[in-house]
Amino acid sequence: MDWEKFLALWCAVWAVLALAGYGMALAGVTRAQRTVRRTGRIEQVRMPRHGGSRTGGISVVISYRDATSDGEVTVTNDGERGEVITAAWEGREIGVSHPRGRPHAYRLANTPQEPSRGLGQPTLALFMVYCGLVALAGVAWEWPWALIGLGGPLAVFAAVHLPGTVRAKNHRIEKLAAMDTVHGRIIAVLKDVTVDQDNGTSTTITPVLSFTTHDGTAVTAHCTSNLPDPAGSYGRDVTVHYAPGDLADFTFFTLDRAAERRGERLDVVVNALAVVVLLATAVAGMAML
């Protein structure tokens, strides 16, 4: 096989897709630009049944204002409706979107979404062009050039984003330190059994936590970490740490603040190691020329 011709074709195809995507964005006809986005609010939280399934998330009733008539619309998250809601309380804001002219095909998001130009897919296509060019450089000019092309730009990209990761870690640790503490209870344990021909049968256990904040907000949420013996946790009282005034944060509560702190620090370490490895890859490529 002529790898140079194959990689050149690869780059050409993805370049065409990228140009088409950016062209559609400029013309305002991408799927994202034709999507109506509204902010909904949870009006009712339905209590999960002990022993039931976590599929579909916590069942809720949501209301939002229609973009055309400005009338109030009430919907539920039953069925396949986009992102799964795993934490719910009355008054929580939820993103609601649907194709223009098709309100019945609504999708939900855990947070309200801003209008988008739909640049994600063409940007991915452009990245695939970049990968093809790196591979082509390795084939045509010896493989050390591929190390330089891969490690150099990605190391710069990771290094630019590392300070943001550090700031996010510090902000999260400050939030963990300022969390309020209340008592909660495991009100249900959900059980899902999956049968796979290759891996056999697997069981997923999901405890459901209920607690009330100091200001009277009743929260129901899936509890998927830092809970010993989740299968036998039904009815157990637990201590919950939550961020007051910031319940909209998807990681607003935890059962183990120490574990969360370790996780935040590990995230920074992993990002820093990625910068070092990518930079070393580029340096190794230059040394081999």
Coordinates of C-alpha atoms in Angstrom, one line a residue, residues 5-282:
K5 CA -1.2 8.5 -1.2
F6 CA -3.5 7.1 1.5
L7 CA -2.6 9.8 4.0
A8 CA -2.8 12.5 1.4
L9 CA -6.4 11.3 0.6
W10 CA -7.1 11.2 4.3
C11 CA -6.1 14.8 4.7
A12 CA -8.0 15.9 1.6
V13 CA -11.3 14.3 2.7
W14 CA -11.1 15.7 6.2
A15 CA -10.2 19.1 4.9
V16 CA -13.2 19.1 2.6
L17 CA -15.4 18.2 5.6
A18 CA -13.8 20.9 7.7
L19 CA -14.3 23.6 5.0
A20 CA -17.9 22.5 4.5
G21 CA -18.6 22.6 8.3
Y22 CA -17.1 26.1 8.6
G23 CA -19.0 27.2 5.5
M24 CA -22.3 26.1 7.0
A25 CA -21.5 27.9 10.2
L26 CA -20.8 31.1 8.3
A27 CA -24.1 30.6 6.5
G28 CA -25.9 30.0 9.7
V29 CA -27.4 26.6 8.7
T30 CA -25.6 24.2 11.1
R31 CA -27.7 21.9 13.3
A32 CA -26.7 23.8 16.4
Q33 CA -27.7 27.2 14.8
R34 CA -31.1 25.7 13.9
T35 CA -31.7 24.6 17.4
V36 CA -34.0 26.5 19.7
R37 CA -32.5 26.7 23.3
R38 CA -34.6 27.6 26.3
T39 CA -34.1 27.5 30.1
G40 CA -36.4 25.2 31.9
R41 CA -37.1 24.7 35.6
I42 CA -37.8 21.5 37.6
E43 CA -41.3 21.8 39.0
Q44 CA -41.6 18.3 40.5
V45 CA -39.2 15.5 41.5
R46 CA -40.6 12.0 41.4
M47 CA -39.2 9.7 44.1
P48 CA -37.4 6.7 42.6
R49 CA -38.6 3.1 43.4
H50 CA -36.3 1.0 45.6
G51 CA -34.9 -1.8 43.4
G52 CA -35.8 0.0 40.2
S53 CA -33.5 1.0 37.3
R54 CA -31.3 4.1 37.0
T55 CA -32.0 4.2 33.2
G56 CA -33.4 7.6 32.3
G57 CA -32.1 9.2 35.6
I58 CA -34.3 10.8 38.2
S59 CA -37.8 11.3 36.9
V60 CA -38.8 15.0 36.9
V61 CA -41.4 17.4 35.5
I62 CA -40.0 20.5 33.8
S63 CA -41.6 23.7 32.6
Y64 CA -40.2 26.3 30.2
R65 CA -41.4 29.2 28.0
D66 CA -42.1 28.4 24.4
A67 CA -39.9 30.5 22.1
T68 CA -42.8 31.3 19.7
S69 CA -45.9 31.8 21.8
D70 CA -44.1 32.6 25.1
G71 CA -46.6 30.2 26.7
E72 CA -45.6 27.8 29.4
V73 CA -44.8 24.2 28.3
T74 CA -44.6 21.3 30.7
V75 CA -42.5 18.2 29.8
T76 CA -40.9 15.2 31.5
N77 CA -37.6 13.5 31.0
D78 CA -39.2 10.1 30.3
G79 CA -37.5 8.2 27.5
E80 CA -34.3 9.2 25.6
R81 CA -34.2 12.9 26.3
G82 CA -30.5 13.9 26.1
E83 CA -28.4 14.2 29.2
V84 CA -29.4 12.1 32.2
I85 CA -30.5 14.0 35.2
T86 CA -28.8 12.5 38.2
A87 CA -29.4 15.3 40.7
A88 CA -32.7 17.1 41.0
W89 CA -34.5 19.6 43.2
E90 CA -37.5 21.9 42.7
G91 CA -36.4 25.1 41.1
R92 CA -33.3 23.7 39.4
E93 CA -32.6 25.2 36.0
I94 CA -32.4 22.7 33.1
G95 CA -31.4 23.3 29.5
V96 CA -34.2 22.5 27.0
S97 CA -33.6 22.4 23.3
H98 CA -35.4 21.3 20.2
P99 CA -35.0 21.6 16.4
R100 CA -36.7 24.7 15.0
G101 CA -40.4 23.9 14.4
R102 CA -40.3 20.5 16.2
P103 CA -40.9 21.2 19.9
H104 CA -41.9 17.6 20.5
A105 CA -38.3 16.5 19.7
Y106 CA -37.0 18.2 22.8
R107 CA -33.7 17.3 24.5
L108 CA -32.5 18.1 28.0
A109 CA -29.2 19.3 29.4
N110 CA -28.0 19.5 33.0
T111 CA -27.4 23.2 32.6
P112 CA -28.9 25.9 30.4
Q113 CA -27.0 26.1 27.1
E114 CA -25.9 29.2 25.2
P115 CA -26.5 29.5 21.5
S116 CA -23.9 27.6 19.5
R117 CA -22.4 28.0 16.0
G118 CA -21.8 24.3 15.6
L119 CA -18.1 24.5 15.2
G120 CA -17.3 21.3 17.1
Q121 CA -17.5 18.9 14.2
P122 CA -15.5 21.0 11.7
T123 CA -12.9 21.6 14.4
L124 CA -12.7 17.8 14.9
A125 CA -12.3 17.4 11.2
L126 CA -9.5 19.9 11.2
F127 CA -7.8 18.0 14.0
M128 CA -8.0 14.8 11.8
V129 CA -6.2 16.8 9.0
Y130 CA -3.5 17.6 11.5
C131 CA -3.1 14.0 12.6
G132 CA -2.9 13.0 8.9
L133 CA -0.2 15.6 8.2
V134 CA 1.8 14.4 11.2
A135 CA 1.6 10.8 10.0
L136 CA 2.5 12.0 6.4
A137 CA 5.6 13.8 7.8
G138 CA 6.7 10.6 9.5
V139 CA 6.3 8.6 6.3
A140 CA 7.8 11.1 3.9
W141 CA 10.6 12.6 6.1
E142 CA 11.4 9.8 8.6
W143 CA 9.4 9.1 11.8
P144 CA 11.3 11.6 14.1
W145 CA 9.4 14.3 12.3
A146 CA 6.1 12.7 13.4
L147 CA 7.3 12.9 17.0
I148 CA 8.1 16.6 16.6
G149 CA 4.8 17.3 14.9
L150 CA 2.8 15.4 17.5
G151 CA 4.7 16.3 20.7
G152 CA 5.5 20.0 20.0
P153 CA 2.1 21.6 19.3
L154 CA 0.2 19.4 21.8
A155 CA 2.8 20.2 24.5
V156 CA 2.2 23.9 23.8
F157 CA -1.6 23.4 23.9
A158 CA -1.4 21.4 27.2
A159 CA 1.0 24.0 28.8
V160 CA -1.4 26.9 27.9
H161 CA -4.3 25.1 29.5
L162 CA -2.4 23.9 32.6
P163 CA -2.7 27.3 34.6
G164 CA -6.5 27.1 34.0
T165 CA -6.5 23.5 35.5
V166 CA -4.6 24.8 38.5
R167 CA -7.0 27.7 39.0
A168 CA -9.9 25.3 38.7
K169 CA -8.3 23.0 41.3
N170 CA -7.8 25.8 43.8
H171 CA -11.3 27.1 43.3
R172 CA -12.7 23.6 43.8
I173 CA -10.6 23.1 47.0
E174 CA -11.8 26.4 48.4
K175 CA -15.4 25.4 47.7
L176 CA -14.8 22.1 49.4
A177 CA -13.5 23.9 52.5
A178 CA -16.5 26.2 52.6
M179 CA -19.1 23.4 52.2
D180 CA -22.0 23.1 54.7
T181 CA -22.7 19.8 56.3
V182 CA -26.2 18.1 56.7
H183 CA -27.5 14.6 57.3
G184 CA -28.9 12.7 54.4
R185 CA -30.4 9.2 53.8
I186 CA -30.2 6.6 51.1
I187 CA -33.8 6.3 50.1
A188 CA -33.4 3.7 47.3
V189 CA -30.9 1.4 45.8
L190 CA -31.2 1.0 42.0
K191 CA -30.1 -2.2 40.3
D192 CA -29.3 -2.7 36.6
V193 CA -28.3 -6.0 35.1
T194 CA -26.5 -6.1 31.8
V195 CA -26.0 -9.3 29.8
D196 CA -23.1 -9.3 27.3
Q197 CA -22.3 -12.3 25.2
D198 CA -18.6 -11.7 25.6
N199 CA -18.3 -10.5 29.2
G200 CA -21.2 -12.3 30.7
T201 CA -23.6 -10.7 33.2
S202 CA -22.7 -7.5 35.1
T203 CA -24.7 -5.7 37.8
T204 CA -24.6 -1.9 38.4
I205 CA -25.7 -0.7 41.8
T206 CA -26.7 3.0 42.2
P207 CA -27.8 4.3 45.6
V208 CA -30.1 7.3 45.6
L209 CA -29.4 10.0 48.2
S210 CA -31.9 12.4 49.7
F211 CA -31.0 15.4 51.8
T212 CA -32.3 18.9 52.6
T213 CA -30.1 22.0 52.6
H214 CA -30.1 24.5 55.4
D215 CA -32.3 26.8 53.4
G216 CA -34.9 24.0 52.9
T217 CA -34.1 22.8 49.4
A218 CA -34.9 19.0 49.1
V219 CA -32.3 17.3 46.9
T220 CA -32.5 13.9 45.3
A221 CA -29.3 12.6 43.7
H222 CA -27.6 9.4 42.5
C223 CA -24.7 8.6 44.8
T224 CA -22.0 6.8 42.7
S225 CA -18.8 7.2 44.7
N226 CA -17.3 7.2 48.3
L227 CA -20.1 5.1 49.7
P228 CA -19.1 1.8 51.3
D229 CA -21.2 -1.3 50.5
P230 CA -23.6 0.5 48.2
A231 CA -25.7 -2.6 47.6
G232 CA -26.6 -2.7 51.3
S233 CA -26.9 1.0 51.9
Y234 CA -30.8 1.3 51.7
G235 CA -32.0 3.3 54.6
R236 CA -28.6 4.3 55.8
D237 CA -28.0 7.7 57.3
V238 CA -25.0 9.6 55.8
T239 CA -23.2 12.9 56.2
V240 CA -23.4 15.1 53.2
H241 CA -21.2 18.1 52.4
Y242 CA -22.6 20.5 49.8
A243 CA -21.8 23.9 48.4
P244 CA -24.3 26.5 49.8
G245 CA -25.7 28.9 47.2
D246 CA -24.1 26.8 44.3
L247 CA -26.4 23.8 43.9
A248 CA -26.3 24.3 40.1
D249 CA -22.7 23.1 40.2
F250 CA -22.9 19.5 39.0
T251 CA -20.4 18.5 41.6
F252 CA -22.1 20.4 44.4
F253 CA -22.1 17.6 47.0
T254 CA -19.8 14.9 48.3
L255 CA -19.7 12.3 51.1
D256 CA -15.9 12.5 51.5
R257 CA -14.2 15.8 51.1
A258 CA -10.7 14.4 51.6
A259 CA -11.1 12.1 48.6
E260 CA -12.4 15.0 46.5
R261 CA -9.3 17.0 47.4
R262 CA -7.0 14.1 46.4
G263 CA -8.8 13.8 43.1
E264 CA -8.4 17.5 42.3
R265 CA -4.7 17.4 43.0
L266 CA -4.3 14.2 41.0
D267 CA -6.0 16.0 38.0
V268 CA -3.3 18.7 38.1
V269 CA -0.5 16.1 38.4
V270 CA -1.8 14.2 35.3
N271 CA -2.1 17.4 33.3
A272 CA 1.5 18.4 34.2
L273 CA 2.8 14.9 33.4
A274 CA 1.1 15.2 30.0
V275 CA 3.0 18.4 29.3
V276 CA 6.3 16.7 30.3
V277 CA 5.7 13.6 28.2
L278 CA 4.6 15.6 25.1
L279 CA 7.6 17.9 25.4
A280 CA 9.9 15.0 25.8
T281 CA 8.4 13.4 22.7
A282 CA 9.2 16.5 20.7

